[in-house]
Tab-separated table of C-alpha atoms and ligand atoms in Angstrom:
chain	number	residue	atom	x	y	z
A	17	UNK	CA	0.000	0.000	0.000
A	18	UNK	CA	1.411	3.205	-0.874
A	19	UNK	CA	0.734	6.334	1.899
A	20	UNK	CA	0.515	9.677	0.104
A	21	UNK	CA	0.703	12.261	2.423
A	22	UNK	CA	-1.327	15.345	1.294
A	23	UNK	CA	-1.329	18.773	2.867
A	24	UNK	CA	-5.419	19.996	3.306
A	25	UNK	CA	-6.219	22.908	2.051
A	26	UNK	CA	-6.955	24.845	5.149
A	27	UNK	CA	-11.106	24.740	5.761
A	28	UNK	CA	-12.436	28.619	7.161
A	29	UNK	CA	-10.613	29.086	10.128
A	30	UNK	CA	-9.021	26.065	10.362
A	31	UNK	CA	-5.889	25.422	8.896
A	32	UNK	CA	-5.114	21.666	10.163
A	33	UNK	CA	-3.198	19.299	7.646
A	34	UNK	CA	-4.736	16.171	6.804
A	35	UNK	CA	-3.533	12.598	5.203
A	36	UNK	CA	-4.951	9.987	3.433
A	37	UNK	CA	-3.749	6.723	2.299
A	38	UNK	CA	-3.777	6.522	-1.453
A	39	UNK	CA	-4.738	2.865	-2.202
A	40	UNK	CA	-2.737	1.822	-4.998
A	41	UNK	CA	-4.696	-0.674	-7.307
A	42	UNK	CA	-1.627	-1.949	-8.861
A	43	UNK	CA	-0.015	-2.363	-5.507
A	44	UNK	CA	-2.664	-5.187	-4.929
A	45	UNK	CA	-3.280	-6.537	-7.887
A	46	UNK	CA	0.666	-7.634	-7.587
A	47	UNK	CA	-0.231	-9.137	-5.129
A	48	UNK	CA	-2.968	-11.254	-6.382
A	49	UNK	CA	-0.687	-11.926	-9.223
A	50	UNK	CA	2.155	-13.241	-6.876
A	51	UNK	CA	-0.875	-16.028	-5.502
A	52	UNK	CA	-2.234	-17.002	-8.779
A	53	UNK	CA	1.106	-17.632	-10.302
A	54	UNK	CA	1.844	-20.349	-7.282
A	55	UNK	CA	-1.563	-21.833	-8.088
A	56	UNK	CA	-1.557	-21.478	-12.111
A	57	UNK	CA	2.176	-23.679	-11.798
A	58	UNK	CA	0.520	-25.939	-9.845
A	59	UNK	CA	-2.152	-26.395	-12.366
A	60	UNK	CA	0.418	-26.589	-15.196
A	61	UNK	CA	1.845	-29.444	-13.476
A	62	UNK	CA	-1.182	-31.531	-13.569
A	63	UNK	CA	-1.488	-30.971	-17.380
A	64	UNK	CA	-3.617	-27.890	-17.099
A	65	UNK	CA	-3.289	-24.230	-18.705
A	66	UNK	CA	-5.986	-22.152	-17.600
A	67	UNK	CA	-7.599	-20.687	-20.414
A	68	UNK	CA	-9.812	-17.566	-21.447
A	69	UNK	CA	-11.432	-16.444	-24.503
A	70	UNK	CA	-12.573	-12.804	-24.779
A	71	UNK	CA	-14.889	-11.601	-27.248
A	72	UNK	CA	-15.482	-8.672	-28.458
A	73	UNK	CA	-18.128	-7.414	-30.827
A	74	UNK	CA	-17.613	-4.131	-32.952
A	75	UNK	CA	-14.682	-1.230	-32.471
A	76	UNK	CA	-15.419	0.812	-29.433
A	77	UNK	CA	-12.185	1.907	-28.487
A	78	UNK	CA	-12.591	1.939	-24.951
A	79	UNK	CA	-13.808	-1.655	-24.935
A	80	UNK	CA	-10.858	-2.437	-27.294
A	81	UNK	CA	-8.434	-1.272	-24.936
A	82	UNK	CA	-9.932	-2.798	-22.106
A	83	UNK	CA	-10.021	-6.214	-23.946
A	84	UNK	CA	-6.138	-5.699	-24.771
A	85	UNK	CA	-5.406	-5.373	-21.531
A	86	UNK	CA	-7.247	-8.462	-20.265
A	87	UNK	CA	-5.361	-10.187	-23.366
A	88	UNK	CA	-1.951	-8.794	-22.425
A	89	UNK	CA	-2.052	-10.265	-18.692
A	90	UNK	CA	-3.381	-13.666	-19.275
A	91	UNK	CA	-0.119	-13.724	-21.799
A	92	UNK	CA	2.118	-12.386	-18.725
A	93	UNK	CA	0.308	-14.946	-16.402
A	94	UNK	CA	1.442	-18.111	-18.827
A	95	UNK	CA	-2.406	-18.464	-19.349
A	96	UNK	CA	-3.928	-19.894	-22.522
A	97	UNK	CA	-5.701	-16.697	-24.218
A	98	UNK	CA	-7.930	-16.173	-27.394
A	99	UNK	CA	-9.395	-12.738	-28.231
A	100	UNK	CA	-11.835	-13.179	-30.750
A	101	UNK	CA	-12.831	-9.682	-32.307
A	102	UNK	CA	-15.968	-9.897	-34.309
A	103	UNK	CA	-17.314	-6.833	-36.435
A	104	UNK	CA	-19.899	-4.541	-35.636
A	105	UNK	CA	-22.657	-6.246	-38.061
A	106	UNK	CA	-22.188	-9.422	-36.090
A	107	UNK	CA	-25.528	-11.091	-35.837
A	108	UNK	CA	-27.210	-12.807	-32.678
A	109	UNK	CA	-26.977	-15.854	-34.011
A	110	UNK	CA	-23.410	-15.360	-35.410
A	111	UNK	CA	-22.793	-14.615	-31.882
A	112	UNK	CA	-24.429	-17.590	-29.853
A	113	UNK	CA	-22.446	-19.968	-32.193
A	114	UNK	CA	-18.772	-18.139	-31.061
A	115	UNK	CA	-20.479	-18.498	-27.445
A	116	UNK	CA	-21.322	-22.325	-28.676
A	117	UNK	CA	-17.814	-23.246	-29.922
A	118	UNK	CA	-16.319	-21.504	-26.674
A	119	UNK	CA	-18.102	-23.309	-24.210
A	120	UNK	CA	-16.724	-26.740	-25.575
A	121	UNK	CA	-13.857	-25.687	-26.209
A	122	UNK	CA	-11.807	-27.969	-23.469
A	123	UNK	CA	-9.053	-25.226	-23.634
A	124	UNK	CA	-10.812	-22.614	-22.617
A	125	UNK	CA	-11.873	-22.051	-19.010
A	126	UNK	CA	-13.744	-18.987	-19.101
A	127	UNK	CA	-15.317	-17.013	-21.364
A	128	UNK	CA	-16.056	-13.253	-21.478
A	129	UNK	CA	-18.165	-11.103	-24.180
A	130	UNK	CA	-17.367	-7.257	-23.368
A	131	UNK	CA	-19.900	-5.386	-22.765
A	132	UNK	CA	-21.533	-3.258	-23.977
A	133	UNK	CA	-22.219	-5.040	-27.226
A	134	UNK	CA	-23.716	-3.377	-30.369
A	135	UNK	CA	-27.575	-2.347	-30.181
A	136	UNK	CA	-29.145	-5.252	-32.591
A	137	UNK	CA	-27.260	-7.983	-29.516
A	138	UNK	CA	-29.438	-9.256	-27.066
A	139	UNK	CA	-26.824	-9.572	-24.426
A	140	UNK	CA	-29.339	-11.023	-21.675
A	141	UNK	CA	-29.686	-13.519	-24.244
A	142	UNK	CA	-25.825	-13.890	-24.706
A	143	UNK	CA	-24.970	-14.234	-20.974
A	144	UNK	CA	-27.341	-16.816	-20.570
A	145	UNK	CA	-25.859	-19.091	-23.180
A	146	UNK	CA	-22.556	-19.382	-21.718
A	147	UNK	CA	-21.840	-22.114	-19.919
A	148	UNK	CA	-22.257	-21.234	-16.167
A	149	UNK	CA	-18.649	-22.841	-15.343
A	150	UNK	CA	-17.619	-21.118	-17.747
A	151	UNK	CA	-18.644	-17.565	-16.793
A	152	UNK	CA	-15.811	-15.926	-15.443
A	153	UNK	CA	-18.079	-12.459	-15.231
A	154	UNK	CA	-20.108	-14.023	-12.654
A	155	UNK	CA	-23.150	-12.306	-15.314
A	156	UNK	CA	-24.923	-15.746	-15.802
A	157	UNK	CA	-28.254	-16.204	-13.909
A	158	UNK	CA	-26.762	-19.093	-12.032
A	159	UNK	CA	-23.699	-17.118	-10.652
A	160	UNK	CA	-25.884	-14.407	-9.513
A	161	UNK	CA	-28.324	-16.528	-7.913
A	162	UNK	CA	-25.287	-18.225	-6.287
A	163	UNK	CA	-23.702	-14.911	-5.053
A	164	UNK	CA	-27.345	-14.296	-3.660
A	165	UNK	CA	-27.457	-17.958	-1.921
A	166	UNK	CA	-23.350	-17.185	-0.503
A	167	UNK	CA	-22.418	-20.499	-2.604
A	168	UNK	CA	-18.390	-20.395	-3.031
A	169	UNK	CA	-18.498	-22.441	-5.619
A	170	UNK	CA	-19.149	-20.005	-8.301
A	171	UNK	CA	-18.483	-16.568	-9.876
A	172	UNK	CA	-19.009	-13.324	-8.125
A	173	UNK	CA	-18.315	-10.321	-10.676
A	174	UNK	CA	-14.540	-9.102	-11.087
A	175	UNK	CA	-15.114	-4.957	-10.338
A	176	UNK	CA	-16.657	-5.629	-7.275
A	177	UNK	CA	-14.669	-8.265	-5.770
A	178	UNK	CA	-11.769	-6.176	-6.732
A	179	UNK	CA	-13.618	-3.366	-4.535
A	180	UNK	CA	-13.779	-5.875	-1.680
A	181	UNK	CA	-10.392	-6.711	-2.211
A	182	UNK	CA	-9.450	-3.474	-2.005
A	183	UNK	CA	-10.432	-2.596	0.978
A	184	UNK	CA	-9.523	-5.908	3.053
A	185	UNK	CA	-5.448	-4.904	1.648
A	186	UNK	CA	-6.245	-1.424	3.141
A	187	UNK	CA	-7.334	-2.956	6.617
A	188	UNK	CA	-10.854	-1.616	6.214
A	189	UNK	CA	-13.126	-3.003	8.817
A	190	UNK	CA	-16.294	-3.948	6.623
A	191	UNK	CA	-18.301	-5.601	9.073
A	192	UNK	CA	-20.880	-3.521	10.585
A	193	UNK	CA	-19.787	-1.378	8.561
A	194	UNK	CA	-22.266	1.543	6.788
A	195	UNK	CA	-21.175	1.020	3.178
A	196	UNK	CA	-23.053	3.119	0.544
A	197	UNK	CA	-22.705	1.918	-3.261
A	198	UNK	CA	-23.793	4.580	-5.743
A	199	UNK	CA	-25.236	3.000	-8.649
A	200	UNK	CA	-27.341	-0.070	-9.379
A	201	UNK	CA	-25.997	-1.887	-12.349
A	202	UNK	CA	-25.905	-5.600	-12.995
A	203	UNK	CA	-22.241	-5.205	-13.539
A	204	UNK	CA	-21.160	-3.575	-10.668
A	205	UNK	CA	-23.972	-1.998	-7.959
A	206	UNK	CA	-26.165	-4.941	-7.724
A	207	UNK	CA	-23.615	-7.793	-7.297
A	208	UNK	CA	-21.629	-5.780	-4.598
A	209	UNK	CA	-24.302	-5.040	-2.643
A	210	UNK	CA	-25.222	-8.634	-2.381
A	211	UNK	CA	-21.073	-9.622	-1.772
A	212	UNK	CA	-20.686	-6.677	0.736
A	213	UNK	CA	-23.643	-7.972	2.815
A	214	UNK	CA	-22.951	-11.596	2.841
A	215	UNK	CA	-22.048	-13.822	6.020
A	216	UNK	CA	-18.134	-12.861	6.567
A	217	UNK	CA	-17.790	-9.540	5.101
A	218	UNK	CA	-21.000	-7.997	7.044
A	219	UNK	CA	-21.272	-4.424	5.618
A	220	UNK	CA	-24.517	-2.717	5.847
A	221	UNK	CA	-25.235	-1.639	2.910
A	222	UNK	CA	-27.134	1.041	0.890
A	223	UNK	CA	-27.288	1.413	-2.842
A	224	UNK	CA	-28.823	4.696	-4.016
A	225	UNK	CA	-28.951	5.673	-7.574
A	226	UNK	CA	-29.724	8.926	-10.143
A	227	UNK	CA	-33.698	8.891	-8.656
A	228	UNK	CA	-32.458	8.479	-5.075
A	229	UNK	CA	-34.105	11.682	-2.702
A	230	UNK	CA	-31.473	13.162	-0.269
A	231	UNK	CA	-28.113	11.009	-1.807
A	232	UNK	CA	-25.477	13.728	0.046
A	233	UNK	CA	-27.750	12.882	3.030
A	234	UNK	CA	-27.433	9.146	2.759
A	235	UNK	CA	-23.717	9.158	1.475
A	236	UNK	CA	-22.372	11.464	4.252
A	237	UNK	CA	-24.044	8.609	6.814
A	238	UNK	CA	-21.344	6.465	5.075
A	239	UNK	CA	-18.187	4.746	6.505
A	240	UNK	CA	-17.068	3.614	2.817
A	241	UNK	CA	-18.529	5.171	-0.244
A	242	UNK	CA	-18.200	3.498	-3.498
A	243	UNK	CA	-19.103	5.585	-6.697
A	244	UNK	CA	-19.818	3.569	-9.465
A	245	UNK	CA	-22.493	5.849	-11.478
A	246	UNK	CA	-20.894	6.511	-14.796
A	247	UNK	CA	-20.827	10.173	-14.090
A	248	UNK	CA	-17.015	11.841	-14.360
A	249	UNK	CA	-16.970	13.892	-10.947
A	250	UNK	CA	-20.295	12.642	-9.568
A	251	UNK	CA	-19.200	12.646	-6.120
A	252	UNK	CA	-17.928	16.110	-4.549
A	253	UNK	CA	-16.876	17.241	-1.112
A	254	UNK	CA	-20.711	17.306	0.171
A	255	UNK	CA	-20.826	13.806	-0.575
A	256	UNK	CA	-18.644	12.013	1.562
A	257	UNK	CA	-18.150	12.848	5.751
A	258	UNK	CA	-15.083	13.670	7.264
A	259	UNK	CA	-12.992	10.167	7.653
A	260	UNK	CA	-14.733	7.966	5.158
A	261	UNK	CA	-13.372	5.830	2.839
A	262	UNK	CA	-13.963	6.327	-0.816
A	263	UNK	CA	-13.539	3.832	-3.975
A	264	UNK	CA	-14.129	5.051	-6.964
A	265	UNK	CA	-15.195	2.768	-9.898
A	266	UNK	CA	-15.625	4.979	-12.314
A	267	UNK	CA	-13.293	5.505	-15.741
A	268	UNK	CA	-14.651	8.246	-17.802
A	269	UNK	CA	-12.884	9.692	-20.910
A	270	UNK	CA	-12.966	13.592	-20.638
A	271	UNK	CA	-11.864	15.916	-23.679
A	272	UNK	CA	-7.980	17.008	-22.936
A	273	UNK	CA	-6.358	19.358	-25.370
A	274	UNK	CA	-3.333	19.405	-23.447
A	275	UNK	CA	-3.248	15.375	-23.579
A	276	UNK	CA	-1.801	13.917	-26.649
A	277	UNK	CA	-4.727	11.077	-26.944
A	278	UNK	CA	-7.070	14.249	-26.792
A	279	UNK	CA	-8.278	12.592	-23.795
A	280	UNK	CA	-7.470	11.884	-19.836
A	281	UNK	CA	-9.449	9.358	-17.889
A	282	UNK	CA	-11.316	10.841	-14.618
A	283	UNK	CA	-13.433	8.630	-11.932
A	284	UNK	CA	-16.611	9.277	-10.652
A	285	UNK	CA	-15.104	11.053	-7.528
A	286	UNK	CA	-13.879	14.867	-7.675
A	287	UNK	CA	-10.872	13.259	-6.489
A	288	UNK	CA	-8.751	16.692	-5.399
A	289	UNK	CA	-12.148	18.061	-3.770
A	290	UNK	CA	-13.000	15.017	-2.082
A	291	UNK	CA	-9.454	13.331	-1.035
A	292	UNK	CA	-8.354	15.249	1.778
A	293	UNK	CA	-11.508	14.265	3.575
A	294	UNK	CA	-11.003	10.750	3.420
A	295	UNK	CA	-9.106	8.206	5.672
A	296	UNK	CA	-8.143	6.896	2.300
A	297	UNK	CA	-9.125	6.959	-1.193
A	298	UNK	CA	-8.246	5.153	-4.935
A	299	UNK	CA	-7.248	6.998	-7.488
A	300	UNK	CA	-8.392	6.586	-11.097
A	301	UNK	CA	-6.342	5.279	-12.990
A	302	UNK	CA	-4.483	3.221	-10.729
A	303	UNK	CA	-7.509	1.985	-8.461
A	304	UNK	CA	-10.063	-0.388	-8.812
A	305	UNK	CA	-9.453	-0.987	-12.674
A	306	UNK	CA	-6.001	-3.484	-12.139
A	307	UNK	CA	-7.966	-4.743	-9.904
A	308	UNK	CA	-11.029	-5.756	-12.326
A	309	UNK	CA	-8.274	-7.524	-14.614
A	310	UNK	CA	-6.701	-9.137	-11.828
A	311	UNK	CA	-9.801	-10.587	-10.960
A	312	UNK	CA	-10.901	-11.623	-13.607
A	313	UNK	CA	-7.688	-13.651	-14.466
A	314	UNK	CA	-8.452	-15.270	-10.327
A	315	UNK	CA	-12.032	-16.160	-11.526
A	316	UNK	CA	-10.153	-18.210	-15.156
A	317	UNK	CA	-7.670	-19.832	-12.477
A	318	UNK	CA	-10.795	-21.068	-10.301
A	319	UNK	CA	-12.697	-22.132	-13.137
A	320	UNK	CA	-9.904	-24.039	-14.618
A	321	UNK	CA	-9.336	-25.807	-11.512
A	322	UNK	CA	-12.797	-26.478	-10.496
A	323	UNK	CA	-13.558	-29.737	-9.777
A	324	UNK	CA	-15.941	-30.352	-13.278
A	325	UNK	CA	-12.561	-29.422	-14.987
B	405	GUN	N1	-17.529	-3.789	-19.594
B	405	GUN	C1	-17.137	-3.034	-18.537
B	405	GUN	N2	-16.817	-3.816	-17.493
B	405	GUN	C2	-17.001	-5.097	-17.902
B	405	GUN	C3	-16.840	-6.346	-17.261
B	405	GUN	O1	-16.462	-6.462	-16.090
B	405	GUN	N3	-17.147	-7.445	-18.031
B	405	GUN	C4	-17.582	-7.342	-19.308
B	405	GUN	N4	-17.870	-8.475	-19.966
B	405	GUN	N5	-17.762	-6.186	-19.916
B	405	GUN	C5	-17.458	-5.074	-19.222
């Protein structure tokens, strides 16, 4: 974990200084790396490479980067990887038979479409063909309904058990704790609510959302607030009590003139506004997205060494 010590801008009268602990994504997703690698050798030497297939449909550039990046680790974790990039006219069915082939496919272990798809994919549809065991997303109505039940045995969605992870490397006490998820989406909100509340990790938990009445009210009751909304800067200093503990899920492309991609990638979180407030805080980049890719790669290690395997 990396401490940043950062003077406070001084508040009306007060001029105290205040520090918060960065939480460095990267930091911990070395060190989920450093586990997997013990467990993917182990694997190797009983004849197994774990194995994942992404697949993505069309050319949105932020989904193409984020599916590079997925395809880049799995090659620097020794893992079997196949990105399969399909065009933008792809058809359902086209689609379903990819999703067909991959699921028995005995090299590949887990299978991820990126999302979001093009408009004429019914990616309900999609998610419900893959092979549950195969679901490294933890999107198919059997994971979910397993994350609901606390069953182990299969996938809980990467961003927010990266979030969870997060927080138990920072020594955040979750249980009992007043956690307050901003956003309700099947990809993030919904799933961490149900992982932040289960037996063992014992948050209470809020989720409030864009037609929520009094948000600042509810998120300032927060111990841990975790912005995942889709909105660059959502959450600002009137958000988030003195103390509190913020993740911020968010990656949102703002316009940057001075940037030579034209570009620069912002959270959810006015991060300088809101920082010095906090006990401790992730950054975007650098937070909670190495963490989505390093859990994603632990979910292909589990499913390649679950017991149906
Ligand atoms: N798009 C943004 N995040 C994700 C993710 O975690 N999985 C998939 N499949 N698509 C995404």
């Amino acid at each position: 974990m990396k401490i940043c010590g950062c003077a406070r801008a001084p508040l009306k009268t007060l001029s105290v200084v205040k520090e918060f602990k960065l939480i460095d994504g990267r930091v911990v997703a070395e060190k989920v790396y450093a586990e997997l690698r013990g467990e993917i050798a182990r694997l190797q030497s009983l004849g197994t490479t774990p194995g994942l297939a992404v697949v993505l449909v069309g050319d949105d550039p932020a989904s193409r980067a984020y599916v590079r990046a997925k395809d880049k680790m799995c090659r620097e974790l020794g893992l079997h990887s196949v990105k399969l990039e399909l065009p933008n006219d792809t058809t359902q069915s086209d689609l379903l038979a990819r999703v067909d082939e991959l699921n028995r496919d005995p090299a590949i272990h887990g299978i991820l479409v990126q999302s979001p798809p093009p408009p004429q994919i019914d990616e309900g549809a999609i998610v419900r063909a893959l092979d549950p065991a195969k679901d490294v997303d933890g999107f198919h109505p059997l994971n979910i309904a397993k994350l609901a039940l606390g069953d182990a045995s299969g996938f809980v969605p990467c961003t927010p058990l990266g979030c969870l992870r997060l927080l138990q490397e920072s020594g955040v006490t979750t249980s009992g704790a007043h956690v307050v998820v901003l956003g309700r989406s099947m990809i993030v909100g919904k799933p961490l609510a149900l992982l932040l509340m289960q037996k063992g990790v014992d948050a209470t938990v809020t989720v409030v959302h864009s037609r929520t009445r009094n948000l600042a009210e509810i998120t300032r009751s927060a111990d841990v607030v975790i912005a995942a909304i889709g909105q660059a800067g959502f959450v600002r200093r009137e958000h988030v009590r003195d103390g509190a503990v913020v993740i911020d899920v968010g990656i949102n492309r703002v316009d940057d003139t001075t940037s030579p991609r034209g570009y620069r990638l912002v959270g959810d979180v006015a991060f300088e506004e809101v920082a010095p407030n906090t006990s401790a805080i992730t950054p975007v980049p650098g937070g909670v997205g190495p963490m989505t890719i390093a859990m994603l790669m632990a979910n292909t290690v589990k499913a390649a060494g679950a017991p149906a395997n």
